[in-house]
Structures are given as C-alpha cells and as structure tokens.
DNA sequence: TTTTTTTCATAACGCTGTTATGTCAGCTCG
DNA sequence: CGAGCTGACATAACAGCGTTATGAAAAAAA
C-alpha cells in the first residue's frame, strides 16, 4: 500500500533542488582556503560559513568533507592531463619526454596540497584516495608511455618496455617533486639543480647518449614557458605561488 | 623572602619523578598502534588508556602528542642510519651504492607510516617536521655522498659533484618507495620490477656502463639479506609486514 | 613528621565531522 | 489557487579530537 504511493510520486514530483551557486561557492572557497592557508584551514564549518550556509550544505552537495575533497582531487587529475595535452609532439621525442617531466613538476608546484593527495598518499579532511581513485589517476601516465614508445622507435632509448620506462620517469620525478614540496632540497643541491641533473640522468639511464640528452634537456627547457606554463587549465584550484620559483 | 626559599629548595628537593615504565609503555603502544592500525589509531586517549594512564601522561612525558611522535620519528632516523651502517664497503662501490638504495627501501617498507612523516611530508597526530628536523634527518645522506665519491674515484661514475649524485639516487628511490607505499605501482610494472630497472638506470645515468651496472645491481641483490635484512635496529617501531613483499 | 614539588586523574574547554530534527522552499497536480 | 510531497538546509546535538585547568596524590628532602 505504502510502496505503491511512493512509486507514483517518485515519477511525478520534482522537489526542491540544491542551489548551484552554493555548490560552486563551496568548491571555490575550499580551493582558496587550501591554497592560501593549507590543509588545516579546511573544515566544514569554515567553508560553509564563508559560503553563507550551514555545514549541511556540504552534506547535501557532496555527502561530506570527503566528497568535497574528492571533487577537488579529480579536478587536479584533469589539470595535469591538460598540462600534458599541451606538450607538443616534435621530431625530438626525448625532448618531449623531458617536457612531460617539467609539466608534471609544474602541476605539482602549482597545486602542492592537492598533489600531496593525488600522488603523495596524503589524507586531506579525512579523505584519502581509494584504490579505484589511484588507478584512475594513472591515466595521465599514458601520455608518457606513448612518448617512451616513440623514443624507443627513434633509437634514442634501448629496446624495451615503454611502460616500464614511463614508470622510471614518473617515480623519479615524483620523488624529486615530493621532496621539493617538503622543503628537503636546499643549496647547493637545491631542487632546480637536482631536477636538471636528474632529467639528463634518467634519459641516459635508459639508453640515450649524454650529448644528445643534454641537447634534448636544453631544448625542453626552452619550450617550458610556451607549452606548459602559459597553460591555464581553468580557475586555479590553488593560486600560483607568490614567489617565483624560477629565477 | 619567597625567592630565597625557592633557591634553597631547588638545590635540595627532588620531588616526584615520572614513572619510566609509563614513558616506555606509551612509546611502545603508540608504535604498535601505528604499525597495526595506521595513523588514525593514534590518539592521546587511546594510547593513554592502553598504558593504564590518563592523557596527562602524554603531556608530562612528551609535552603532547606531537612530542610523542617526534620521539618516534627521531628513532626512525636512527634506524635508517643503522641499516646504512651495515652496508659493507667493498671493492665494488657501485654495488655498495645500489645496496644503500635497497637499505633505504627496506627501511621504508619496514616502517611505512613513520617513513611518510620522515620524508613524505605527512603530518601525524598533528606533528609535522620542522625545518630543523628535516635537515637533521638528512644526515643519513652522508653515507650515500661518501659512496658516490668512491664511485667517481673508481671511474665508474662521471667526474662530478658527489653530493649531487647522491641527491639523484635519493630523490629517485624516495619517489619509487613513496608510490609503492601508496599502492600506485601494480602489475605488470609493480614495485619490484620498477625498482630493479631504476637501480640500473640510475647508475648508468651518472656514468656507469650497462654491463657493469647490471653486474653490480645483481651483486647487491645477493648482499641484501645478509647486510640489511638481517639487521635488527632494536624493537621494531612498526612490525615487519605480515605478507612477504619479496617472493 | 612537615613541606615542597611534580605527577597525573578528572573535568572541562574549544575544535572537528557528522547526524538528528524540524522548518522552509520548490515543484506538481487537482 | 491551495494542498501535498519531497528534498534542501538551519539549528542543535552527538561523539570524537588535543589540550588546559584544577586539585589530589605521590615522592623526595629536611
């Protein structure tokens, strides 16, 4: 009896909808707080208050703080993919590969707190990636695998597994970026110095010659500004750091 | 009048001392909880209750949860140094270098949650490393710098900055270990596969030949059990993972 | 024994994410 | 138009967190 009533009304009634402005305000405010003040600034009460709502808005729109952060993180993956999509496909596949490394680092430096959740295993407002999330986020790696294939076919890298080569690049650049964001790399071996040496070392390690590698690394450095740093993937989840990291 | 009294008694009065058994119980319990249940299990109430105390014991012994974690982290640095000190000094400095990489990874796998605080920028129970802590923790890197010097002098690595080479090794292995601990590395490019390839790639990238590198990596693998995995730096802060990570 | 000092149990504070409750807003239908 | 229905969302409360405040208890010296 009661069940029939519910079925009839489910089809026909379109009750109150959530205010779309509230949802986007919550995301924008959360992003700003994270960028300006870091993870501890992110609380349901703080975000809701600045949006002029109660904390219930976080629950109805996102299911809770975890849902809000989840959305932010997926936007972070999309941003990385956008940066990668702007890396050109040139006659020098090794330079392209190195530019992917630069794009990866640029993304992390632009959104450090999000990066820590995306790839650093960090937890934010109680949210940690699920296994599914993690494997989803790896889709950006296909760009690197495809580029490694081109490097192998061009004879610059040893014949071998392109996916494995891509993993070597990824894990190494991830390590440098993580330590950089954590302020572990100081003069004389600061982050820029180590990064440049590592880019060369990585491609030589998988088969390139030192001379060719040096040229490709240099060429990729010249392309950085135009192909990567000029990219605006959308309203910045986290603002560009106030101090320029590149002299 | 009152001040004179205080001075007299400061010298002579030895009032109640904290119970040393409480202090060590708190550390052991915290370590066990962290290892068995992860970071969210670490709360002042939980740790104190299992030690048969109130949370005030955490404050009088350690100044708070941060102090407790700080002590655990410094013990983590000491453990890494112990592992490193067991890496022998052989006629093959590149094999020694690679074994440092293996020791580093072994330490991280043995104490993953602590590792995340030591080098991963993670915050645990509200504790994050200070700049001073971070630079202190880098003292373990001197082992690697010294080994890089030997590799350069032996002609295995290109002439260059040994400290920079050590940073290249460190950042790359750190990256792999971090992603491994985060469960990002899956078949076919699982952590072991990428790690072995990366070890070879890194030393080739700084000047070794592929043939010599392959031999040194292989030799270091044979030394792992005896020089590193047999090392017991003390009661484990975190127990060995239940499932063997090495087939 | 008394005095002094510190430890530490207990209670309370201010914060967190979240749930419970009931009012309000928005929509459909007669 | 009003009635009824449904979900949004304000408010209060819950249970947990680290920490501080308070005073009793423990330990040591004189």
Coordinates of C-alpha atoms (C1' of nucleotides) in Angstrom, one line a residue:
Chain A
X1 CA 0.0 0.0 0.0
X2 CA 2.6 2.5 1.1
X3 CA 5.1 1.3 -1.5
X4 CA 2.7 2.0 -4.4
X5 CA 2.3 5.5 -3.2
X6 CA 6.0 6.1 -3.2
X7 CA 6.4 4.8 -6.7
X8 CA 3.6 7.1 -8.0
X9 CA 5.1 10.1 -6.5
X10 CA 8.7 9.4 -7.4
X11 CA 7.9 9.8 -11.1
X12 CA 6.0 13.0 -10.8
X13 CA 7.4 15.2 -8.1
X14 CA 10.4 17.4 -8.6
X15 CA 11.1 18.8 -5.2
X16 CA 13.4 21.5 -4.1
X17 CA 16.8 21.5 -5.9
X18 CA 20.1 22.5 -4.4
X19 CA 21.3 25.9 -5.3
X20 CA 24.0 25.5 -7.9
X21 CA 25.6 28.7 -6.7
X22 CA 26.1 27.2 -3.3
X23 CA 27.8 24.2 -4.7
X24 CA 30.3 26.1 -6.8
X25 CA 30.9 28.6 -4.0
X26 CA 31.8 25.7 -1.7
X27 CA 34.3 24.4 -4.1
X28 CA 35.9 27.8 -4.8
X29 CA 36.1 28.6 -1.1
X30 CA 37.6 25.3 -0.3
X31 CA 40.2 25.7 -3.1
X32 CA 41.1 29.1 -1.9
X33 CA 41.5 28.1 1.7
X34 CA 43.6 25.1 0.8
X35 CA 45.9 27.2 -1.4
X36 CA 46.2 30.2 0.9
X37 CA 46.3 28.5 4.3
X38 CA 46.9 24.8 3.8
X39 CA 45.1 21.7 4.8
X40 CA 44.3 22.6 8.3
X41 CA 42.2 25.5 7.1
X42 CA 39.7 23.1 5.5
X43 CA 36.8 22.5 7.9
X44 CA 33.2 22.1 7.1
X45 CA 32.3 25.0 9.4
X46 CA 34.8 27.3 7.9
X47 CA 33.9 26.5 4.3
X48 CA 30.2 26.6 4.9
X49 CA 30.4 29.9 6.9
X50 CA 32.2 31.6 4.1
X51 CA 29.6 30.4 1.6
X52 CA 26.9 31.8 3.8
X53 CA 25.5 28.3 4.5
X54 CA 25.4 25.8 7.3
X55 CA 27.6 22.7 7.2
X56 CA 24.6 20.8 6.0
X57 CA 25.2 22.3 2.5
X58 CA 28.5 20.3 2.4
X59 CA 26.5 17.1 3.1
X60 CA 23.7 17.6 0.7
X61 CA 26.0 18.7 -2.1
X62 CA 29.0 16.5 -1.6
X63 CA 28.0 13.9 1.0
X64 CA 30.5 15.4 3.5
X65 CA 34.0 16.8 3.5
X66 CA 35.4 13.8 1.8
X67 CA 33.2 14.3 -1.1
X68 CA 34.2 17.9 -1.5
X69 CA 37.9 17.0 -1.5
X70 CA 37.2 14.1 -3.8
X71 CA 35.8 16.5 -6.4
X72 CA 38.8 18.8 -5.9
X73 CA 41.2 15.9 -6.5
X74 CA 39.5 14.8 -9.7
X75 CA 39.8 18.3 -10.9
X76 CA 43.5 18.0 -10.1
X77 CA 43.9 15.0 -12.3
X78 CA 42.1 16.8 -15.1
X79 CA 44.5 19.7 -14.7
X80 CA 47.5 17.5 -15.0
X81 CA 46.1 16.0 -18.1
X82 CA 45.5 19.4 -19.6
X83 CA 49.1 20.4 -19.0
X84 CA 50.2 17.1 -20.6
X85 CA 48.0 17.7 -23.6
X86 CA 49.9 20.9 -24.3
X87 CA 53.2 19.2 -24.6
X88 CA 53.9 19.2 -28.3
X89 CA 54.8 16.2 -30.4
X90 CA 58.1 17.1 -32.0
X91 CA 60.9 15.4 -34.0
X92 CA 62.8 15.1 -30.8
X93 CA 60.8 12.6 -28.7
X94 CA 63.3 12.8 -25.9
X95 CA 62.8 16.5 -25.5
X96 CA 59.1 15.8 -25.5
X97 CA 59.7 13.2 -22.7
X98 CA 61.7 15.6 -20.7
X99 CA 59.0 18.3 -21.2
X100 CA 56.4 15.9 -19.7
X101 CA 58.6 15.8 -16.6
X102 CA 58.7 19.5 -16.5
X103 CA 54.9 19.7 -16.9
X104 CA 54.4 17.2 -14.1
X105 CA 56.6 19.2 -11.8
X106 CA 54.9 22.4 -12.8
X107 CA 51.5 21.0 -12.0
X108 CA 52.7 19.8 -8.5
X109 CA 54.2 23.2 -7.7
X110 CA 51.0 24.9 -8.8
X111 CA 48.8 22.8 -6.6
X112 CA 51.0 21.4 -3.9
X113 CA 48.4 20.4 -1.4
X114 CA 46.3 18.7 -4.0
X115 CA 49.3 17.0 -5.4
X116 CA 50.0 15.5 -2.0
X117 CA 46.6 13.8 -2.0
X118 CA 46.7 12.8 -5.7
X119 CA 50.1 11.0 -5.6
X120 CA 51.7 11.5 -2.2
X121 CA 49.4 9.3 -0.2
X122 CA 48.3 12.2 2.0
X123 CA 45.0 12.5 3.6
X124 CA 43.0 15.7 3.5
X125 CA 40.0 16.5 5.6
X126 CA 39.7 12.8 6.2
X127 CA 39.8 12.0 2.5
X128 CA 42.2 9.5 1.1
X129 CA 42.2 8.1 -2.4
X130 CA 40.6 4.7 -2.8
X131 CA 42.3 2.1 -4.9
X132 CA 40.0 3.0 -7.7
X133 CA 40.8 6.6 -7.5
X134 CA 44.5 5.9 -7.6
X135 CA 44.3 3.7 -10.6
X136 CA 42.1 6.3 -12.3
X137 CA 44.7 9.0 -11.7
X138 CA 47.3 7.0 -13.5
X139 CA 45.5 7.6 -16.8
X140 CA 47.7 10.6 -17.2
X141 CA 50.6 8.2 -17.5
X142 CA 49.5 7.0 -20.9
X143 CA 51.0 10.2 -22.4
X144 CA 54.4 9.2 -21.0
X145 CA 54.1 5.6 -22.2
X146 CA 53.3 6.7 -25.7
X147 CA 56.2 9.1 -25.7
X148 CA 58.5 6.4 -24.4
X149 CA 57.4 4.2 -27.3
X150 CA 58.4 7.0 -29.7
X151 CA 61.8 7.4 -28.1
X152 CA 62.4 3.6 -28.4
X153 CA 61.4 3.6 -32.0
X154 CA 63.6 6.6 -32.7
X155 CA 66.5 4.6 -31.4
X156 CA 67.2 7.0 -28.6
X157 CA 66.2 4.6 -25.8
X158 CA 67.2 0.9 -25.6
X159 CA 64.7 -1.5 -26.9
X160 CA 62.5 -2.5 -24.0
X161 CA 59.2 -2.0 -22.3
X162 CA 57.8 1.5 -22.9
X163 CA 55.6 1.3 -19.9
X164 CA 58.5 0.4 -17.6
X165 CA 60.5 3.3 -18.9
X166 CA 57.5 5.6 -18.2
X167 CA 57.4 4.3 -14.7
X168 CA 61.0 5.1 -14.2
X169 CA 60.5 8.6 -15.3
X170 CA 57.4 9.0 -13.2
X171 CA 58.7 7.6 -10.0
X172 CA 61.9 9.6 -10.2
X173 CA 60.2 12.9 -10.9
X174 CA 57.6 12.2 -8.3
X175 CA 60.3 11.7 -5.7
X176 CA 62.1 14.9 -6.5
X177 CA 58.8 16.9 -6.5
X178 CA 57.7 15.4 -3.2
X179 CA 61.0 16.2 -1.5
X180 CA 60.9 19.7 -3.1
X181 CA 57.4 20.4 -1.8
X182 CA 58.6 19.2 1.6
X183 CA 61.5 21.6 1.6
X184 CA 64.1 18.9 1.9
X185 CA 66.2 20.1 -1.0
X186 CA 68.5 23.0 -0.1
X187 CA 71.5 24.7 -1.5
X188 CA 73.9 23.7 -3.0
X189 CA 71.8 20.8 -4.2
X190 CA 68.5 22.7 -4.4
X191 CA 65.5 21.4 -6.3
X192 CA 66.3 23.1 -9.6
X193 CA 69.9 21.8 -9.6
X194 CA 68.9 18.2 -8.8
X195 CA 65.9 18.3 -11.2
X196 CA 68.1 19.3 -14.2
X197 CA 70.7 16.7 -13.5
X198 CA 68.1 14.1 -12.9
X199 CA 66.3 14.7 -16.2
X200 CA 69.6 14.1 -18.1
X201 CA 70.5 11.1 -15.9
X202 CA 67.1 9.5 -16.4
X203 CA 67.2 9.5 -20.2
X204 CA 70.9 8.5 -20.3
X205 CA 70.0 5.7 -17.9
X206 CA 67.5 4.2 -20.4
X207 CA 69.8 4.4 -23.4
X208 CA 70.3 8.0 -24.7
X209 CA 73.8 9.3 -25.1
X210 CA 74.9 12.1 -22.8
X211 CA 75.4 14.5 -25.7
X212 CA 72.0 14.0 -27.2
X213 CA 70.4 14.0 -23.8
X214 CA 72.0 17.3 -22.9
X215 CA 70.6 18.9 -26.1
X216 CA 67.1 17.5 -25.5
X217 CA 67.0 18.7 -21.9
X218 CA 68.1 22.1 -23.0
X219 CA 65.5 22.2 -25.8
X220 CA 62.7 21.2 -23.5
X221 CA 63.7 24.0 -21.1
X222 CA 63.1 26.5 -23.9
X223 CA 59.7 25.0 -24.6
X224 CA 58.5 25.1 -21.0
X225 CA 57.1 28.6 -20.9
X226 CA 55.2 28.4 -24.1
X227 CA 53.8 24.8 -23.9
X228 CA 53.3 24.4 -20.2
X229 CA 53.5 27.5 -18.1
X230 CA 51.2 29.5 -20.3
X231 CA 48.5 26.9 -19.9
X232 CA 45.6 27.9 -17.8
X233 CA 43.6 24.8 -17.1
X234 CA 40.8 26.8 -15.6
X235 CA 40.3 28.8 -12.4
X236 CA 43.3 27.8 -10.4
X237 CA 42.4 25.3 -7.6
X238 CA 45.4 26.8 -5.9
X239 CA 46.9 30.0 -6.9
X240 CA 50.3 30.2 -8.4
X241 CA 52.9 30.5 -5.6
X242 CA 53.5 34.2 -4.8
X243 CA 57.3 33.9 -5.1
X244 CA 58.6 32.8 -8.4
X245 CA 60.4 29.5 -8.2
X246 CA 62.3 30.1 -11.3
X247 CA 64.9 32.8 -11.3
Chain B
X1 CA 61.8 36.2 51.2
X2 CA 59.9 33.8 49.0
X3 CA 62.7 33.8 46.4
X4 CA 65.3 32.8 48.9
X5 CA 63.2 29.9 49.8
X6 CA 62.8 28.8 46.3
X7 CA 66.6 28.9 45.7
X8 CA 67.3 26.8 48.8
X9 CA 64.8 24.2 47.9
X10 CA 65.7 24.0 44.2
X11 CA 69.0 22.5 45.1
X12 CA 67.8 20.1 47.6
X13 CA 64.3 19.0 46.8
X14 CA 63.9 16.1 44.4
X15 CA 60.2 15.7 44.1
X16 CA 58.2 13.1 42.3
X17 CA 59.6 11.7 39.2
X18 CA 57.6 10.3 36.3
X19 CA 57.4 6.6 36.1
X20 CA 59.9 5.4 33.5
X21 CA 57.7 2.4 32.8
X22 CA 54.9 4.7 31.8
X23 CA 57.0 6.5 29.3
X24 CA 58.3 3.5 27.6
X25 CA 54.9 1.9 27.6
X26 CA 53.4 5.0 25.8
X27 CA 56.1 4.8 23.1
X28 CA 55.7 1.0 22.6
X29 CA 51.9 1.3 22.5
X30 CA 52.0 4.2 20.1
X31 CA 54.4 2.3 17.8
X32 CA 52.2 -0.8 17.9
X33 CA 49.0 1.1 17.1
X34 CA 50.7 3.0 14.3
X35 CA 52.0 -0.2 12.8
X36 CA 48.9 -2.3 13.3
X37 CA 46.2 0.2 12.6
X38 CA 47.7 3.2 10.9
X39 CA 47.8 6.9 11.7
X40 CA 44.2 7.3 12.7
X41 CA 44.6 4.9 15.6
X42 CA 47.0 7.3 17.3
X43 CA 45.1 9.4 19.8
X44 CA 46.1 10.6 23.2
X45 CA 43.1 8.9 24.8
X46 CA 43.7 5.6 23.1
X47 CA 47.4 5.5 23.8
X48 CA 47.0 6.6 27.4
X49 CA 44.2 4.1 28.1
X50 CA 46.2 1.2 26.9
X51 CA 49.1 2.3 29.1
X52 CA 46.7 2.4 32.1
X53 CA 47.1 6.2 32.4
X54 CA 45.2 9.3 31.7
X55 CA 46.1 11.5 28.7
X56 CA 48.1 13.8 31.1
X57 CA 50.8 11.2 31.0
X58 CA 51.4 12.1 27.3
X59 CA 51.7 15.7 28.3
X60 CA 54.1 15.3 31.2
X61 CA 56.3 12.8 29.4
X62 CA 56.3 14.3 25.9
X63 CA 54.6 17.6 26.1
X64 CA 51.7 16.3 24.0
X65 CA 51.1 14.0 21.1
X66 CA 53.5 15.9 18.9
X67 CA 56.3 15.2 21.3
X68 CA 55.5 11.5 21.3
X69 CA 55.5 11.4 17.5
X70 CA 58.7 13.5 17.4
X71 CA 60.5 10.9 19.5
X72 CA 59.3 8.1 17.3
X73 CA 60.4 9.9 14.2
X74 CA 63.9 10.5 15.5
X75 CA 64.1 6.9 16.3
X76 CA 63.1 6.3 12.7
X77 CA 66.1 8.3 11.5
X78 CA 68.4 6.3 13.8
X79 CA 67.1 3.1 12.4
X80 CA 67.8 4.2 8.8
X81 CA 71.3 5.1 9.9
X82 CA 71.7 1.7 11.5
X83 CA 70.7 -0.1 8.2
X84 CA 73.1 2.1 6.3
X85 CA 75.9 1.4 8.7
X86 CA 75.6 -2.3 7.9
X87 CA 76.1 -1.8 4.2
X88 CA 79.7 -3.1 3.7
X89 CA 82.4 -1.2 1.9
X90 CA 83.5 -3.5 -0.9
X91 CA 85.8 -3.3 -3.9
X92 CA 82.6 -2.6 -6.0
X93 CA 81.5 0.8 -4.9
X94 CA 78.6 0.8 -7.3
X95 CA 77.2 -2.4 -5.7
X96 CA 77.6 -0.6 -2.4
X97 CA 75.7 2.4 -3.8
X98 CA 72.9 0.2 -5.0
X99 CA 72.7 -1.6 -1.7
X100 CA 72.2 1.7 0.0
X101 CA 69.2 2.1 -2.2
X102 CA 67.9 -1.3 -1.1
X103 CA 68.5 -0.5 2.5
X104 CA 66.6 2.8 2.1
X105 CA 63.6 0.9 0.6
X106 CA 63.8 -1.8 3.2
X107 CA 63.6 0.8 6.0
X108 CA 60.6 2.4 4.4
X109 CA 58.8 -0.8 3.9
X110 CA 59.5 -1.8 7.5
X111 CA 58.2 1.5 9.0
X112 CA 55.9 2.9 6.3
X113 CA 53.9 5.3 8.5
X114 CA 57.0 6.7 10.1
X115 CA 58.6 7.0 6.7
X116 CA 55.8 9.1 5.5
X117 CA 56.5 11.6 8.3
X118 CA 60.3 11.4 8.0
X119 CA 60.5 12.1 4.3
X120 CA 57.0 12.2 2.8
X121 CA 55.8 15.5 4.3
X122 CA 53.0 13.8 6.1
X123 CA 51.6 15.0 9.3
X124 CA 50.9 12.5 12.1
X125 CA 48.8 13.3 15.2
X126 CA 49.3 16.9 14.4
X127 CA 53.1 16.6 14.2
X128 CA 55.0 17.7 11.2
X129 CA 58.7 18.0 10.9
X130 CA 60.2 21.4 11.5
X131 CA 62.8 22.7 9.1
X132 CA 65.4 21.7 11.7
X133 CA 64.1 18.2 11.9
X134 CA 64.2 17.8 8.1
X135 CA 67.7 18.9 7.8
X136 CA 68.7 16.8 10.7
X137 CA 67.2 13.7 9.0
X138 CA 69.4 14.3 6.0
X139 CA 72.5 13.3 8.0
X140 CA 71.8 9.7 6.7
X141 CA 72.6 11.0 3.3
X142 CA 76.3 11.4 4.1
X143 CA 76.7 7.7 3.7
X144 CA 75.5 8.0 0.1
X145 CA 77.6 11.0 -0.7
X146 CA 80.7 9.2 0.6
X147 CA 79.9 6.2 -1.6
X148 CA 79.3 8.4 -4.6
X149 CA 82.8 9.9 -4.1
X150 CA 84.2 6.4 -4.2
X151 CA 82.3 5.5 -7.4
X152 CA 83.6 8.7 -9.0
X153 CA 87.2 7.9 -7.9
X154 CA 86.9 4.4 -9.2
X155 CA 86.0 5.8 -12.6
X156 CA 82.6 4.2 -12.5
X157 CA 80.7 7.5 -12.4
X158 CA 81.4 10.6 -14.4
X159 CA 83.6 13.1 -12.8
X160 CA 81.2 15.5 -11.0
X161 CA 79.6 16.5 -7.7
X162 CA 79.2 13.5 -5.4
X163 CA 76.6 15.3 -3.4
X164 CA 74.5 15.9 -6.5
X165 CA 74.8 12.3 -7.5
X166 CA 73.7 11.2 -4.0
X167 CA 70.7 13.5 -4.4
X168 CA 69.8 11.9 -7.7
X169 CA 69.8 8.5 -6.1
X170 CA 67.9 9.6 -3.0
X171 CA 65.1 11.5 -4.8
X172 CA 64.6 8.7 -7.3
X173 CA 64.4 5.9 -4.7
X174 CA 62.3 8.1 -2.5
X175 CA 59.8 8.5 -5.3
X176 CA 59.5 4.8 -6.0
X177 CA 59.2 4.0 -2.4
X178 CA 56.5 6.6 -1.8
X179 CA 54.4 5.4 -4.7
X180 CA 55.0 1.8 -3.6
X181 CA 53.7 2.5 -0.1
X182 CA 50.8 4.3 -1.7
X183 CA 49.9 1.3 -3.7
X184 CA 50.2 3.0 -7.0
X185 CA 52.6 0.5 -8.6
X186 CA 50.7 -2.5 -10.0
X187 CA 51.4 -5.4 -12.3
X188 CA 52.9 -5.5 -14.8
X189 CA 55.1 -2.6 -13.6
X190 CA 54.9 -3.5 -10.0
X191 CA 57.3 -2.0 -7.4
X192 CA 59.9 -4.7 -7.6
X193 CA 60.1 -4.6 -11.4
X194 CA 60.4 -0.8 -11.5
X195 CA 62.8 -0.7 -8.6
X196 CA 65.3 -3.1 -10.2
X197 CA 65.1 -1.3 -13.6
X198 CA 65.5 2.0 -11.8
X199 CA 68.6 1.0 -9.9
X200 CA 70.3 0.1 -13.1
X201 CA 69.1 3.2 -14.9
X202 CA 70.3 5.5 -12.2
X203 CA 73.9 4.3 -12.1
X204 CA 74.0 4.2 -15.9
X205 CA 72.6 7.7 -16.0
X206 CA 75.6 9.0 -14.0
X207 CA 78.2 7.3 -16.0
X208 CA 78.4 3.5 -15.4
X209 CA 78.2 1.1 -18.4
X210 CA 75.2 -1.0 -18.7
X211 CA 77.2 -4.2 -18.4
X212 CA 79.0 -3.2 -15.2
X213 CA 75.8 -1.8 -13.8
X214 CA 73.9 -5.0 -14.3
X215 CA 76.6 -6.9 -12.5
X216 CA 76.7 -4.5 -9.6
X217 CA 72.9 -4.5 -9.2
X218 CA 72.9 -8.3 -9.2
X219 CA 75.7 -8.4 -6.7
X220 CA 73.9 -6.0 -4.4
X221 CA 70.8 -8.1 -4.5
X222 CA 72.8 -11.1 -3.2
X223 CA 74.0 -9.0 -0.3
X224 CA 70.6 -7.6 0.7
X225 CA 69.6 -10.4 3.1
X226 CA 72.9 -10.6 4.9
X227 CA 73.8 -6.9 5.3
X228 CA 70.4 -5.3 5.5
X229 CA 67.5 -7.6 6.2
X230 CA 69.2 -9.4 9.0
X231 CA 69.7 -6.1 10.8
X232 CA 67.5 -5.6 13.8
X233 CA 67.9 -2.0 14.8
X234 CA 66.0 -2.6 18.1
X235 CA 62.4 -3.3 19.0
X236 CA 60.6 -2.6 15.8
X237 CA 58.7 0.7 15.8
X238 CA 56.4 -1.0 13.3
X239 CA 56.4 -4.7 12.9
X240 CA 57.5 -6.3 9.7
X241 CA 54.7 -6.5 7.2
X242 CA 52.9 -9.8 7.7
X243 CA 52.9 -10.6 4.0
X244 CA 56.3 -11.1 2.4
X245 CA 57.0 -8.5 -0.1
X246 CA 59.7 -10.4 -1.8
X247 CA 58.7 -13.6 -3.5
Chain C
dT1 C1' 56.5 14.4 60.6
dT2 C1' 56.0 18.5 57.6
dT3 C1' 57.0 20.9 53.5
dT4 C1' 57.7 21.2 48.7
dT5 C1' 57.4 20.0 44.1
dT6 C1' 55.9 17.3 40.4
dT7 C1' 52.9 13.7 38.5
dC8 C1' 48.7 12.6 37.0
dA9 C1' 43.3 11.6 37.4
dT10 C1' 39.4 14.0 36.3
dA11 C1' 36.7 17.5 34.3
dA12 C1' 36.2 20.9 31.1
dC13 C1' 37.4 23.7 27.1
dG14 C1' 37.2 24.6 22.1
dC15 C1' 37.5 22.4 18.0
dT16 C1' 36.3 18.6 14.5
dG17 C1' 33.0 15.8 11.2
dT18 C1' 28.7 14.2 11.3
dT19 C1' 23.8 13.0 12.5
dA20 C1' 19.1 14.1 14.1
dT21 C1' 15.3 17.1 13.8
dG22 C1' 12.1 20.1 12.0
dT23 C1' 11.1 24.1 9.1
dC24 C1' 11.2 26.0 4.7
dA25 C1' 11.4 26.2 -0.3
dG26 C1' 10.2 24.5 -4.7
dC27 C1' 7.6 21.7 -7.6
dT28 C1' 3.5 19.1 -9.3
dC29 C1' -1.3 18.2 -9.6
dG30 C1' -6.2 18.9 -9.0
Chain D
dC1 C1' -5.0 29.0 -6.4
dG2 C1' -4.1 25.7 -2.5
dA3 C1' -2.8 21.1 -0.9
dG4 C1' 0.6 17.7 -0.8
dC5 C1' 5.0 15.9 -1.4
dT6 C1' 9.9 15.9 -1.3
dG7 C1' 14.4 17.4 -0.6
dA8 C1' 17.4 21.5 1.0
dC9 C1' 19.2 23.2 4.8
dA10 C1' 19.3 25.9 9.6
dT11 C1' 20.0 24.5 14.1
dA12 C1' 21.1 21.6 17.8
dA13 C1' 23.3 17.8 19.5
dC14 C1' 26.4 13.9 19.3
dA15 C1' 30.9 11.7 19.8
dG16 C1' 35.4 12.2 19.0
dC17 C1' 39.8 15.0 19.0
dG18 C1' 44.1 17.6 21.5
dT19 C1' 44.7 20.3 25.1
dT20 C1' 44.3 23.0 29.5
dA21 C1' 42.7 23.8 34.3
dT22 C1' 42.2 22.0 38.8
dG23 C1' 43.3 19.7 42.8
dA24 C1' 44.5 15.2 44.9
dA25 C1' 48.2 12.1 45.4
dA26 C1' 52.9 10.6 45.2
dA27 C1' 57.7 11.1 46.1
dA28 C1' 61.6 13.2 48.0
dA29 C1' 64.2 16.1 51.3
dA30 C1' 64.8 18.3 55.7

